[in-house]
């Protein structure tokens, strides 16, 4: 009986260990400028994942004696799974914190550390380095009485984009308070002095704990600009806070995304309004999608095409542009690979409303590691890009920005919603595919021709397709073997769509 009980316990422990493993994670490395450089992906290479962590259970990972530098601008470190960016974790806190998928870079401080990481919870810790002072802004001006400050060098500490109350403040360093009596700059020295702080939003609060110098930098206050009118949800019923507020970094150029309707006049009119107040300047122009119209610069803009638009507005001139952003499918799984900027992406999806995008006859490969794709905005990596890992539909809510892994090579119709990020890849060919053991194409690459053979099925048709998805040759062999003359084709990549009575297959071909 005792032996059976011990056996049962052993089985339960084994099951627990198996269940503890993080699904899809076979390796974890710590990467980034702070540990030697940011790695790339297959097809878009960068430094290798040198600092691989070890694990005995597939969940708890560690590495000892890791040399880490201070976080530089855009630097720091992250945890990365499987030597690819599909799964990665980060958070801004150091030396410990909880990393999230696609989280912020960890703002490291130079030293030698023993690092631990849990790939299920995201909890990490850099231990064994030099002690790092903990600094807080405390007092009646700090929301909640205490605000933790971040550092990348254990000397300079910062709060960014913080709202403070009218009151007093001090800096707490490892439990000891230090203050002053000047604002917005000064030098902390006396625990009995308090910094007088006006209420407001501050772009940064900094203190150097070596010199004692501090600085409160008030965030600039810019006029609010919003899009109002029945074409954008209705005219304001004052007093109200306008909903479609545009963002600005300088008070001159305002940008945002807005969904507009184009019903019968006057239900399709909009304007730009300042500070939720008709007594302050408002702007229009009648013409759409650009303006203003010089004959009516203050008129109501008439929306002629409904949709979800990117909008750019210039406050000094009243100029505006409403446009549908370009969305393209890019990646190693396409015939064009990852963008080599600057370039215009080839596979641009089509839209009539700025929200729903589609493109047909897109040939995708499924050969690891060249089988990943994603959506890119306006031919520019600095603008939003979208993914999701799962195929043929998504996104995966745990990885909204990951690379989509193509699992079946074929020709697809792709649908993408820019607002929800939902995507579908619909196979345009038959659902069945050849058993690769029963089918061959050779030589590949070739200089003259390709031979196609099928052991068990008659090949009814072969279509040769170029990288733009255009069919340039079709034959109907009605045989288990066929020869395709490629001597007249230019060197490059092609695709063969092969069909039998019961199955289809798409094969990548190379002509030398």
Coordinates of C-alpha atoms in Angstrom, one line a residue:
X1 CA 0.0 0.0 0.0
X2 CA 2.8 2.4 0.9
X3 CA 4.7 1.6 -2.3
X4 CA 1.5 2.3 -4.3
X5 CA 1.1 5.6 -2.5
X6 CA 4.7 6.7 -3.2
X7 CA 4.2 5.7 -6.9
X8 CA 1.0 7.8 -7.1
X9 CA 2.9 10.8 -5.5
X10 CA 5.7 10.4 -8.1
X11 CA 3.2 10.3 -10.9
X12 CA 1.5 13.5 -9.7
X13 CA 4.8 15.3 -9.3
X14 CA 5.8 14.3 -12.8
X15 CA 2.5 15.5 -14.1
X16 CA 3.0 18.8 -12.2
X17 CA 6.4 19.3 -13.7
X18 CA 5.1 18.6 -17.2
X19 CA 2.2 21.0 -16.8
X20 CA 4.5 23.7 -15.4
X21 CA 6.3 23.9 -18.7
X22 CA 5.5 27.0 -20.7
X23 CA 3.7 26.0 -23.9
X24 CA 5.8 26.8 -27.1
X25 CA 8.9 27.9 -25.1
X26 CA 11.9 25.6 -25.7
X27 CA 14.6 28.1 -24.9
X28 CA 15.0 31.5 -23.3
X29 CA 17.9 34.0 -23.8
X30 CA 18.5 37.5 -22.4
X31 CA 19.2 39.9 -25.3
X32 CA 19.6 43.6 -25.9
X33 CA 22.2 46.4 -26.1
X34 CA 23.0 45.9 -22.4
X35 CA 24.2 42.4 -23.1
X36 CA 25.8 42.7 -26.5
X37 CA 23.1 43.8 -29.0
X38 CA 19.6 43.2 -30.3
X39 CA 19.2 40.0 -32.3
X40 CA 17.1 39.7 -35.4
X41 CA 14.9 37.0 -36.9
X42 CA 15.3 34.4 -39.6
X43 CA 15.4 36.3 -42.8
X44 CA 16.2 39.6 -40.9
X45 CA 19.4 38.6 -39.1
X46 CA 21.1 40.4 -36.2
X47 CA 23.5 39.2 -33.4
X48 CA 22.9 35.7 -32.2
X49 CA 21.1 34.9 -28.9
X50 CA 24.4 34.4 -27.0
X51 CA 23.2 34.5 -23.4
X52 CA 21.1 31.4 -23.3
X53 CA 19.5 30.6 -19.9
X54 CA 19.2 27.1 -18.5
X55 CA 16.1 25.3 -17.0
X56 CA 15.3 22.0 -15.5
X57 CA 11.5 22.3 -15.8
X58 CA 10.9 24.4 -18.9
X59 CA 9.5 27.2 -16.7
X60 CA 12.2 28.6 -14.4
X61 CA 15.3 29.8 -16.2
X62 CA 18.6 31.2 -14.9
X63 CA 22.0 32.4 -16.0
X64 CA 24.9 33.3 -13.6
X65 CA 27.7 35.8 -13.9
X66 CA 26.0 37.8 -16.7
X67 CA 27.9 41.1 -17.4
X68 CA 25.4 43.9 -18.0
X69 CA 26.0 47.5 -19.1
X70 CA 23.9 50.6 -18.3
X71 CA 20.8 51.0 -20.5
X72 CA 21.6 53.3 -23.4
X73 CA 18.8 55.2 -25.3
X74 CA 16.6 52.5 -26.8
X75 CA 18.8 50.0 -25.0
X76 CA 18.4 47.8 -22.0
X77 CA 17.5 44.1 -22.2
X78 CA 14.6 41.7 -22.7
X79 CA 13.9 38.0 -22.4
X80 CA 13.4 36.2 -25.8
X81 CA 12.1 32.7 -26.4
X82 CA 13.2 30.2 -29.1
X83 CA 15.7 32.7 -30.7
X84 CA 12.9 34.6 -32.3
X85 CA 10.8 37.7 -31.6
X86 CA 7.5 35.8 -31.7
X87 CA 7.6 35.5 -27.9
X88 CA 9.5 38.0 -25.8
X89 CA 9.1 39.6 -22.4
X90 CA 10.0 43.0 -20.9
X91 CA 9.2 45.7 -18.3
X92 CA 10.8 49.0 -17.4
X93 CA 11.7 48.1 -13.8
X94 CA 15.1 47.0 -12.6
X95 CA 16.5 44.9 -10.9
X96 CA 13.3 42.9 -10.6
X97 CA 9.8 43.0 -12.1
X98 CA 7.2 41.2 -14.1
X99 CA 7.8 41.0 -17.8
X100 CA 4.9 41.1 -20.2
X101 CA 4.7 40.0 -23.8
X102 CA 6.1 42.7 -26.1
X103 CA 6.8 44.7 -22.9
X104 CA 9.2 47.6 -22.4
X105 CA 13.0 47.3 -22.4
X106 CA 14.4 46.5 -19.0
X107 CA 16.4 49.6 -18.0
X108 CA 19.5 47.8 -16.7
X109 CA 22.3 49.2 -14.5
X110 CA 25.9 48.1 -15.1
X111 CA 27.2 45.2 -13.1
X112 CA 27.6 41.4 -13.0
X113 CA 24.4 39.5 -12.1
X114 CA 22.8 36.2 -11.5
X115 CA 19.5 36.4 -13.4
X116 CA 16.4 34.3 -12.9
X117 CA 13.2 34.4 -15.0
X118 CA 9.9 32.5 -15.0
X119 CA 8.4 32.1 -18.5
X120 CA 4.9 31.4 -17.1
X121 CA 4.5 34.4 -14.8
X122 CA 7.1 36.7 -16.4
X123 CA 8.7 37.4 -13.0
X124 CA 12.4 38.2 -13.3
X125 CA 15.3 39.2 -11.0
X126 CA 18.8 40.5 -11.5
X127 CA 20.6 39.5 -8.2
X128 CA 24.1 39.6 -6.9
X129 CA 25.1 43.0 -8.4
X130 CA 26.1 46.2 -6.5
X131 CA 23.3 47.6 -4.3
X132 CA 21.0 49.9 -6.2
X133 CA 19.5 52.8 -4.1
X134 CA 15.8 53.0 -4.1
X135 CA 14.6 56.6 -4.7
X136 CA 11.1 57.9 -4.4
X137 CA 9.3 61.3 -4.6
X138 CA 7.3 61.6 -1.4
X139 CA 5.1 64.2 0.2
X140 CA 1.6 65.7 -0.3
X141 CA 2.4 66.6 -3.9
X142 CA 3.0 63.0 -4.9
X143 CA -0.2 61.1 -5.8
X144 CA -0.7 58.5 -3.0
X145 CA 2.1 60.0 -1.1
X146 CA 4.9 58.2 -2.8
X147 CA 6.1 57.7 -6.4
X148 CA 9.0 55.3 -7.3
X149 CA 11.6 56.8 -9.6
X150 CA 13.4 54.9 -12.4
X151 CA 17.2 54.8 -13.0
X152 CA 19.6 53.3 -15.6
X153 CA 22.8 54.1 -13.8
X154 CA 22.0 54.2 -10.0
X155 CA 22.8 57.9 -9.9
X156 CA 20.2 59.7 -12.0
X157 CA 16.6 59.0 -11.2
X158 CA 13.6 60.1 -13.2
X159 CA 9.8 60.3 -13.2
X160 CA 8.2 60.9 -16.6
X161 CA 4.8 62.2 -17.6
X162 CA 3.6 62.5 -14.1
X163 CA 0.7 64.5 -12.6
X164 CA 1.5 66.1 -9.3
X165 CA -0.8 67.8 -6.7
X166 CA -0.4 71.2 -5.2
X167 CA 1.7 70.5 -2.1
X168 CA 5.2 69.8 -0.9
X169 CA 7.8 67.1 -1.9
X170 CA 11.0 65.5 -0.8
X171 CA 13.2 62.8 -2.3
X172 CA 13.4 59.6 -0.3
X173 CA 16.7 57.7 -0.8
X174 CA 16.8 54.3 0.8
X175 CA 14.3 55.4 3.5
X176 CA 15.9 58.8 4.2
X177 CA 14.1 62.0 3.2
X178 CA 16.0 65.0 1.7
X179 CA 14.5 68.3 0.6
X180 CA 15.0 71.9 -0.3
X181 CA 12.9 75.1 -0.5
X182 CA 13.2 76.1 -4.2
X183 CA 11.2 75.2 -7.2
X184 CA 11.5 74.0 -10.0
X185 CA 15.3 73.4 -9.6
X186 CA 17.6 73.2 -6.6
X187 CA 19.8 70.9 -4.5
X188 CA 18.5 68.5 -1.9
X189 CA 20.4 68.6 1.4
X190 CA 18.1 69.1 4.4
X191 CA 15.6 66.6 5.8
X192 CA 13.6 69.5 7.3
X193 CA 13.1 71.4 4.1
X194 CA 10.2 70.8 1.6
X195 CA 10.0 71.6 -2.1
X196 CA 6.8 73.7 -2.9
X197 CA 5.2 72.0 -5.9
X198 CA 2.3 73.6 -8.0
X199 CA -0.3 71.2 -9.3
X200 CA 0.2 70.2 -12.9
X201 CA 1.5 67.6 -15.3
X202 CA 5.3 67.3 -15.6
X203 CA 7.1 65.8 -18.5
X204 CA 10.0 64.9 -16.1
X205 CA 11.1 65.1 -12.5
X206 CA 14.8 64.3 -12.1
X207 CA 17.3 64.0 -9.3
X208 CA 21.0 63.2 -9.2
X209 CA 21.7 61.5 -5.8
X210 CA 25.4 62.1 -6.2
X211 CA 25.2 65.9 -6.6
X212 CA 21.8 66.4 -5.1
X213 CA 20.6 68.4 -8.1
X214 CA 16.9 68.2 -9.0
X215 CA 14.6 69.6 -11.7
X216 CA 10.8 69.6 -12.3
X217 CA 10.0 70.2 -16.0
X218 CA 6.4 71.2 -16.6
X219 CA 4.8 69.5 -19.6
X220 CA 3.9 72.1 -22.3
X221 CA 0.2 72.9 -22.4
X222 CA -1.2 72.9 -26.0
X223 CA -4.7 73.7 -27.1
X224 CA -6.9 70.7 -27.6
X225 CA -8.2 70.1 -31.1
X226 CA -11.1 67.7 -31.8
X227 CA -13.2 66.7 -34.8
X228 CA -16.9 67.3 -34.2
X229 CA -20.1 67.3 -36.3
X230 CA -22.7 64.8 -37.3
X231 CA -20.2 63.1 -39.7
X232 CA -18.1 62.3 -36.6
X233 CA -20.7 61.5 -34.0
X234 CA -22.7 64.7 -33.7
X235 CA -22.4 68.4 -32.9
X236 CA -21.3 69.2 -29.3
X237 CA -24.1 69.7 -26.9
X238 CA -22.2 72.1 -24.6
X239 CA -21.0 71.8 -22.0
X240 CA -19.3 68.6 -23.1
X241 CA -15.8 67.2 -23.6
X242 CA -15.2 66.4 -27.3
X243 CA -14.6 62.8 -28.1
X244 CA -12.4 62.7 -31.2
X245 CA -9.4 64.6 -29.8
X246 CA -6.2 64.6 -31.9
X247 CA -2.8 64.2 -30.5
X248 CA 0.1 66.7 -30.7
X249 CA 3.7 67.0 -29.6
X250 CA 4.1 70.7 -30.5
X251 CA 0.7 72.4 -30.6
X252 CA 1.0 72.9 -34.3
X253 CA 0.6 69.5 -36.0
X254 CA -2.2 67.3 -34.7
X255 CA -2.8 63.7 -35.7
X256 CA -5.3 61.0 -35.0
X257 CA -7.7 58.3 -36.4
X258 CA -11.4 59.0 -36.8
X259 CA -14.4 57.1 -38.2
X260 CA -16.5 59.3 -40.4
X261 CA -20.0 58.8 -41.9
X262 CA -21.2 60.2 -45.2
X263 CA -25.0 60.4 -45.0
X264 CA -27.1 63.0 -46.7
X265 CA -26.4 66.7 -46.0
X266 CA -26.2 68.0 -43.3
X267 CA -25.5 64.7 -41.6
X268 CA -22.1 64.4 -43.2
X269 CA -20.5 67.6 -41.9
X270 CA -17.6 68.0 -39.6
X271 CA -15.2 70.7 -38.2
X272 CA -12.1 71.1 -36.0
X273 CA -12.9 72.6 -32.6
X274 CA -10.5 74.1 -30.0
X275 CA -10.6 73.3 -26.3
X276 CA -14.2 71.9 -26.2
X277 CA -15.4 75.5 -26.7
X278 CA -17.2 77.3 -29.6
X279 CA -16.0 80.6 -28.3
X280 CA -12.4 79.6 -29.2
X281 CA -11.2 79.1 -32.8
X282 CA -12.8 76.4 -35.0
X283 CA -11.7 75.4 -38.4
X284 CA -13.3 73.9 -41.5
X285 CA -13.1 74.3 -45.3
X286 CA -16.0 72.5 -47.1
X287 CA -13.7 70.4 -49.4
X288 CA -12.8 66.8 -48.6
X289 CA -10.5 64.9 -48.1
X290 CA -8.0 67.9 -48.1
X291 CA -8.4 71.6 -47.4
X292 CA -9.2 74.2 -46.5
X293 CA -11.1 75.5 -49.4
X294 CA -9.9 79.1 -49.9
X295 CA -13.4 80.2 -50.8
X296 CA -14.8 79.0 -47.5
X297 CA -12.0 78.3 -45.0
X298 CA -14.4 78.4 -42.0
X299 CA -17.2 76.3 -43.5
X300 CA -18.3 72.8 -42.5
X301 CA -16.3 70.1 -44.2
X302 CA -18.6 67.7 -46.2
X303 CA -17.5 64.1 -45.9
X304 CA -18.0 62.4 -49.3
X305 CA -16.7 58.9 -48.5
X306 CA -17.4 57.1 -45.2
X307 CA -14.5 55.3 -43.5
X308 CA -11.9 55.2 -40.8
X309 CA -9.3 57.8 -41.7
X310 CA -5.9 58.9 -40.5
X311 CA -6.1 62.7 -40.2
X312 CA -3.4 65.4 -40.0
X313 CA -4.3 69.0 -39.1
X314 CA -2.1 72.1 -39.0
X315 CA -3.3 74.6 -36.5
X316 CA -1.6 77.7 -37.8
X317 CA -3.0 77.4 -41.3
X318 CA -6.1 75.3 -40.8
X319 CA -4.8 72.8 -43.4
X320 CA -6.1 69.2 -43.1
X321 CA -5.7 65.8 -44.8
X322 CA -7.9 62.8 -44.4
X323 CA -6.4 59.6 -45.8
X324 CA -6.6 55.8 -45.7
X325 CA -3.3 54.4 -44.5
X326 CA -1.6 51.9 -46.7
X327 CA -1.4 48.3 -45.4
X328 CA 0.9 45.7 -46.9
X329 CA 1.7 42.1 -46.2
X330 CA 5.5 41.7 -45.7
X331 CA 7.9 39.0 -44.5
X332 CA 10.1 36.1 -45.4
X333 CA 7.0 34.0 -46.2
X334 CA 6.3 36.3 -49.2
X335 CA 8.2 36.3 -52.5
X336 CA 9.6 39.8 -51.5
X337 CA 11.0 39.1 -48.1
X338 CA 11.4 41.6 -45.3
X339 CA 11.4 45.3 -46.4
X340 CA 14.8 46.8 -47.1
X341 CA 13.9 50.4 -46.3
X342 CA 13.4 52.7 -48.0
X343 CA 11.1 50.8 -50.2
X344 CA 7.5 50.7 -51.3
X345 CA 6.0 47.4 -50.2
X346 CA 4.8 45.3 -53.1
X347 CA 1.8 43.5 -51.7
X348 CA -0.5 46.4 -50.8
X349 CA -3.9 45.4 -49.6
X350 CA -6.9 47.3 -51.0
X351 CA -9.5 49.2 -48.9
X352 CA -12.6 51.3 -49.5
X353 CA -13.2 52.4 -45.9
X354 CA -9.8 52.5 -44.2
X355 CA -10.7 49.7 -41.8
X356 CA -11.2 46.6 -43.9
X357 CA -8.3 45.6 -46.2
X358 CA -8.1 42.7 -48.7
X359 CA -5.8 41.2 -51.3
X360 CA -6.1 38.1 -53.4
X361 CA -3.6 35.9 -55.2
X362 CA -0.9 36.2 -52.6
X363 CA 1.5 33.4 -52.8
X364 CA 3.0 32.3 -49.4
X365 CA 5.7 29.8 -48.6
X366 CA 5.7 27.5 -45.5
X367 CA 9.4 26.5 -45.3
X368 CA 10.9 27.1 -41.9
X369 CA 12.4 29.6 -41.1
X370 CA 11.2 31.5 -44.2
X371 CA 7.5 31.2 -43.3
X372 CA 6.6 34.3 -41.3
X373 CA 4.7 37.4 -42.4
X374 CA 3.0 40.5 -40.8
X375 CA 1.1 43.6 -41.8
X376 CA 3.0 47.0 -42.2
X377 CA 1.6 50.5 -42.4
X378 CA 2.6 53.1 -45.0
X379 CA 5.8 51.3 -46.0
X380 CA 7.4 52.4 -42.7
X381 CA 8.5 50.4 -39.6
X382 CA 8.1 53.5 -37.5
X383 CA 4.3 53.3 -38.0
X384 CA 2.2 50.5 -36.6
X385 CA 2.8 47.0 -37.7
X386 CA 0.5 44.1 -36.8
X387 CA 0.7 40.3 -36.5
X388 CA -0.4 37.6 -34.1
X389 CA 1.4 34.3 -34.5
X390 CA -1.7 32.1 -35.2
X391 CA -2.5 31.0 -38.7
X392 CA -4.7 31.2 -40.8
X393 CA -6.7 33.6 -38.6
X394 CA -6.0 35.8 -35.6
X395 CA -4.7 37.7 -33.8
X396 CA -3.5 35.8 -30.8
X397 CA -4.5 38.1 -27.9
X398 CA -1.2 37.2 -26.1
X399 CA 0.9 38.4 -29.0
X400 CA -0.8 41.0 -31.1
X401 CA 2.4 42.2 -32.7
X402 CA 4.1 38.8 -33.4
X403 CA 5.1 37.3 -36.7
X404 CA 2.4 35.2 -38.2
X405 CA 3.7 31.7 -38.9
X406 CA 2.5 30.4 -42.3
X407 CA 1.8 26.6 -41.9
X408 CA 0.6 25.7 -45.5
X409 CA 2.3 27.0 -48.7
X410 CA -0.4 28.1 -51.1
X411 CA -2.1 31.1 -52.7
X412 CA -4.3 33.1 -50.4
X413 CA -6.9 35.8 -50.2
X414 CA -6.0 37.9 -47.2
X415 CA -8.4 40.0 -45.2
X416 CA -7.3 42.4 -42.4
X417 CA -9.2 44.8 -40.1
X418 CA -7.0 47.7 -39.1
X419 CA -9.2 48.6 -36.1
X420 CA -9.6 45.2 -34.5
X421 CA -6.4 43.7 -36.0
X422 CA -8.4 40.6 -37.0
X423 CA -7.0 38.8 -40.0
X424 CA -7.8 35.7 -42.1
X425 CA -5.8 33.9 -44.8
X426 CA -8.2 32.0 -47.1
X427 CA -6.6 29.3 -49.2
X428 CA -7.7 29.9 -52.8
X429 CA -6.8 26.3 -53.8
X430 CA -8.5 23.1 -52.9
X431 CA -8.3 22.1 -49.2
X432 CA -6.5 18.9 -49.9
X433 CA -2.8 18.7 -50.6
X434 CA -0.4 16.1 -51.9
X435 CA 1.5 13.7 -49.7
X436 CA 5.0 15.0 -50.1
X437 CA 6.3 11.5 -50.2
X438 CA 4.2 10.8 -53.3
X439 CA 5.3 13.9 -55.2
X440 CA 8.6 15.2 -56.7
X441 CA 9.8 18.2 -58.8
X442 CA 13.3 18.1 -60.1
X443 CA 15.8 19.6 -60.9
X444 CA 15.0 22.6 -58.7
X445 CA 16.8 25.0 -59.2
X446 CA 16.9 24.5 -63.0
X447 CA 18.4 26.2 -66.0
X448 CA 16.1 24.5 -68.6
X449 CA 13.1 22.6 -67.4
X450 CA 11.3 21.1 -64.4
X451 CA 10.1 17.5 -64.2
X452 CA 7.0 16.8 -62.1
X453 CA 6.1 13.3 -61.0
X454 CA 3.2 11.8 -58.9
X455 CA 3.4 8.2 -57.7
X456 CA -0.3 7.6 -57.2
X457 CA -2.4 10.3 -58.9
X458 CA -2.8 11.8 -62.3
X459 CA -1.6 15.4 -62.6
X460 CA -4.5 17.3 -64.2
X461 CA -3.0 20.7 -64.5
X462 CA 0.2 22.7 -63.6
X463 CA 0.1 26.5 -63.5
X464 CA 3.4 28.5 -63.3
X465 CA 2.9 31.7 -61.4
X466 CA 5.4 34.6 -61.0
X467 CA 6.1 36.4 -57.8
X468 CA 3.3 39.0 -58.5
X469 CA 0.7 36.2 -58.6
X470 CA 0.3 36.3 -62.4
X471 CA -0.2 32.9 -64.2
X472 CA 2.4 32.9 -67.0
X473 CA 2.0 29.3 -68.2
X474 CA -0.5 26.5 -67.9
X475 CA -0.3 22.8 -69.0
X476 CA -2.7 19.9 -68.7
X477 CA -0.6 16.7 -68.7
X478 CA -3.3 14.3 -67.5
X479 CA -0.5 12.0 -66.6
X480 CA 1.6 11.0 -63.5
X481 CA 4.6 12.8 -65.0
X482 CA 5.1 16.1 -66.8
X483 CA 7.8 18.4 -68.1
X484 CA 7.7 22.2 -68.0
X485 CA 10.0 24.0 -70.3
X486 CA 11.5 27.0 -68.4
X487 CA 14.2 28.0 -70.9
X488 CA 12.2 31.1 -72.0
X489 CA 11.7 32.3 -68.4
X490 CA 13.9 35.0 -66.7
X491 CA 16.0 33.9 -63.8
X492 CA 14.2 34.2 -60.5
X493 CA 11.5 32.7 -58.2
X494 CA 8.3 31.1 -59.5
X495 CA 5.5 29.0 -58.0
X496 CA 3.8 25.9 -59.5
X497 CA 0.2 25.2 -58.7
X498 CA -0.3 21.5 -59.3
X499 CA -3.8 19.9 -59.2
X500 CA -5.0 16.3 -59.3
X501 CA -8.7 15.2 -59.1
X502 CA -8.5 15.1 -55.3
X503 CA -5.7 17.4 -54.2
X504 CA -3.6 20.5 -54.9
X505 CA -0.2 21.8 -54.0
X506 CA 1.9 24.9 -54.4
X507 CA 5.6 24.5 -54.9
X508 CA 8.3 27.1 -54.9
X509 CA 10.5 26.9 -58.1
X510 CA 13.8 28.6 -58.9
X511 CA 15.1 29.3 -62.4
X512 CA 18.8 30.0 -62.7

